[in-house]
Short mmCIF file of C-alpha atoms in Angstrom, two decimals:
data_model
loop_
_atom_site.label_atom_id
_atom_site.label_comp_id
_atom_site.label_asym_id
_atom_site.label_seq_id
_atom_site.Cartn_x
_atom_site.Cartn_y
_atom_site.Cartn_z
CA UNK A 5 6.41 -5.86 -24.35
CA UNK A 6 8.63 -8.76 -24.18
CA UNK A 7 10.68 -8.56 -21.51
CA UNK A 8 13.82 -11.61 -21.05
CA UNK A 9 13.41 -13.32 -18.81
CA UNK A 10 15.33 -17.12 -17.01
CA UNK A 11 16.87 -17.33 -20.47
CA UNK A 12 13.26 -16.79 -22.83
CA UNK A 13 11.10 -13.97 -22.94
CA UNK A 14 7.45 -13.04 -21.20
CA UNK A 15 5.74 -10.59 -21.73
CA UNK A 16 4.42 -7.81 -20.01
CA UNK A 17 2.21 -5.10 -18.82
CA UNK A 18 2.66 -1.66 -18.17
CA UNK A 19 -0.65 -0.25 -15.82
CA UNK A 20 -1.64 3.32 -16.87
CA UNK A 21 -2.34 5.26 -13.93
CA UNK A 22 -5.27 5.40 -11.85
CA UNK A 23 -6.68 2.57 -13.73
CA UNK A 24 -8.06 -1.14 -13.89
CA UNK A 25 -6.15 -4.13 -13.82
CA UNK A 26 -8.35 -7.14 -13.21
CA UNK A 27 -8.48 -7.64 -17.08
CA UNK A 28 -4.43 -7.82 -17.49
CA UNK A 29 -5.37 -11.31 -15.84
CA UNK A 30 -6.16 -14.33 -17.29
CA UNK A 31 -4.42 -16.45 -14.18
CA UNK A 32 -5.54 -16.12 -10.97
CA UNK A 33 -2.55 -16.00 -8.15
CA UNK A 34 -1.44 -17.54 -5.43
CA UNK A 35 -0.38 -13.65 -3.87
CA UNK A 36 -0.27 -10.22 -3.94
CA UNK A 37 3.22 -7.64 -2.67
CA UNK A 38 1.30 -4.34 -2.45
CA UNK A 39 4.41 -3.03 -0.61
CA UNK A 40 4.67 0.55 0.20
CA UNK A 41 1.86 2.04 -2.54
CA UNK A 42 -1.20 1.30 -1.47
CA UNK A 43 -1.67 4.40 0.90
CA UNK A 44 -1.21 6.89 -2.22
CA UNK A 45 -4.23 5.98 -3.37
CA UNK A 46 -7.85 7.81 -1.89
CA UNK A 47 -10.55 5.74 -0.34
CA UNK A 48 -12.27 4.95 -3.31
CA UNK A 49 -9.14 4.01 -5.69
CA UNK A 50 -8.38 1.89 -2.20
CA UNK A 51 -11.39 0.58 -1.53
CA UNK A 52 -11.61 -1.48 -6.28
CA UNK A 53 -8.15 -1.79 -5.55
CA UNK A 54 -8.51 -4.46 -2.64
CA UNK A 55 -11.78 -5.68 -4.31
CA UNK A 56 -9.34 -6.25 -7.44
CA UNK A 57 -6.50 -8.08 -5.55
CA UNK A 58 -10.00 -10.10 -4.12
CA UNK A 59 -10.79 -11.03 -7.37
CA UNK A 60 -7.61 -12.05 -8.71
CA UNK A 61 -6.42 -13.85 -6.21
CA UNK A 62 -6.74 -18.20 -6.01
CA UNK A 63 -9.24 -19.76 -2.95
CA UNK A 64 -6.27 -19.35 -0.47
CA UNK A 65 -4.13 -16.57 -2.29
CA UNK A 66 -2.26 -14.20 -0.14
CA UNK A 67 -2.54 -10.48 0.65
CA UNK A 68 0.95 -8.51 1.59
CA UNK A 69 0.66 -5.14 2.04
CA UNK A 70 1.24 -3.15 3.62
CA UNK A 71 0.34 1.19 4.82
CA UNK A 72 2.28 3.92 6.30
CA UNK A 73 1.36 4.67 10.44
CA UNK A 74 0.97 8.06 11.73
CA UNK A 75 4.43 7.25 13.89
CA UNK A 76 6.89 7.49 10.30
CA UNK A 77 7.85 11.25 10.03
CA UNK A 78 5.86 12.42 6.74
CA UNK A 79 2.98 12.39 9.42
CA UNK A 80 4.78 15.50 11.12
CA UNK A 81 3.76 17.34 7.82
CA UNK A 82 1.21 16.46 6.87
CA UNK A 83 -1.93 18.52 6.87
CA UNK A 84 -5.55 17.69 8.59
CA UNK A 85 -7.00 14.48 6.78
CA UNK A 86 -9.43 15.19 4.13
CA UNK A 87 -12.95 12.56 5.05
CA UNK A 88 -13.70 12.22 1.74
CA UNK A 89 -10.30 11.06 0.46
CA UNK A 90 -8.66 9.87 4.00
CA UNK A 91 -5.72 11.46 2.37
CA UNK A 92 -3.27 13.84 4.48
CA UNK A 93 -1.10 16.49 2.35
CA UNK A 94 2.47 15.79 2.99
CA UNK A 95 4.94 19.16 2.08
CA UNK A 96 8.04 18.28 2.92
CA UNK A 97 10.87 20.39 2.17
CA UNK A 98 14.23 18.84 4.23
CA UNK A 99 16.37 16.20 2.31
CA UNK A 100 13.56 14.85 -0.15
CA UNK A 101 12.20 18.53 -1.02
CA UNK A 102 8.76 16.42 -1.91
CA UNK A 103 4.46 16.77 -1.64
CA UNK A 104 2.43 14.18 -2.07
CA UNK A 105 -0.99 13.14 -0.46
CA UNK A 106 -1.25 9.75 2.25
CA UNK A 107 -3.76 7.47 4.00
CA UNK A 108 -2.13 7.72 7.30
CA UNK A 109 -3.11 4.27 9.68
CA UNK A 110 -3.11 4.74 13.50
CA UNK A 111 -2.89 1.29 14.84
CA UNK A 112 -2.70 -2.07 13.32
CA UNK A 113 -5.57 -2.94 14.14
CA UNK A 114 -7.42 -0.65 11.67
CA UNK A 115 -6.45 -2.39 8.51
CA UNK A 116 -8.29 -5.43 9.23
CA UNK A 117 -11.27 -3.46 8.53
CA UNK A 118 -9.66 -1.46 5.86
CA UNK A 119 -8.53 -4.91 3.96
CA UNK A 120 -11.79 -6.43 2.88
CA UNK A 121 -13.02 -8.35 1.72
CA UNK A 122 -9.93 -10.54 2.94
CA UNK A 123 -9.39 -12.61 6.39
CA UNK A 124 -6.85 -11.03 9.14
CA UNK A 125 -3.58 -14.19 9.49
CA UNK A 126 -1.09 -11.00 10.56
CA UNK A 127 -0.67 -7.27 11.71
CA UNK A 128 2.22 -5.86 12.16
CA UNK A 129 4.86 -3.23 11.74
CA UNK A 130 7.81 -2.78 10.87
CA UNK A 131 10.91 0.28 11.43
CA UNK A 132 13.85 1.07 8.87
CA UNK A 133 17.48 1.70 11.24
CA UNK A 134 19.30 4.23 10.23
CA UNK A 135 22.68 4.85 11.09
CA UNK A 136 22.21 8.92 10.00
CA UNK A 137 18.65 9.34 10.70
CA UNK A 138 18.26 12.31 8.13
CA UNK A 139 14.45 11.88 8.33
CA UNK A 140 13.35 9.99 11.81
CA UNK A 141 10.94 7.23 12.03
CA UNK A 142 9.96 5.09 8.41
CA UNK A 143 7.63 3.15 10.39
CA UNK A 144 4.93 1.11 8.58
CA UNK A 145 2.29 -1.34 9.84
CA UNK A 146 2.44 -4.73 7.71
CA UNK A 147 -1.16 -6.75 6.86
CA UNK A 148 -1.08 -10.11 5.61
CA UNK A 149 -4.43 -11.67 4.81
CA UNK A 150 -6.11 -14.47 2.64
CA UNK A 151 -8.72 -15.09 0.47
CA UNK A 152 -11.47 -17.71 1.85
#
């Protein structure tokens, strides 16, 4: 598929769900952004993805990722954690009316081991501000790591 960008055309790949993407790129990357996405992966797929990110980055490349925290309002609607997948079933019947499976993080320091083989540069957090506060906290942890 070709996508118009900046006056020219560039190639766009659509990745099939639950598939590896490491062979889609011929060049190493300088940065990978994984914002509000990785916590939907079960543990084995998560680890495979992190390892693929590491291989895709050039030396000195940066990974920026976020993970949903147990302070997020979704956690109140979650079941017990599955110890094989690290996932919790989340069922919300309010405005969002959704069912999903999420890997929650209790403390930011957990991210250091979760994102190995990356070397941690920064651990942080954010929570969106809402004037209406429909559901509650949207708390996430931030991980920034480097490929040494």
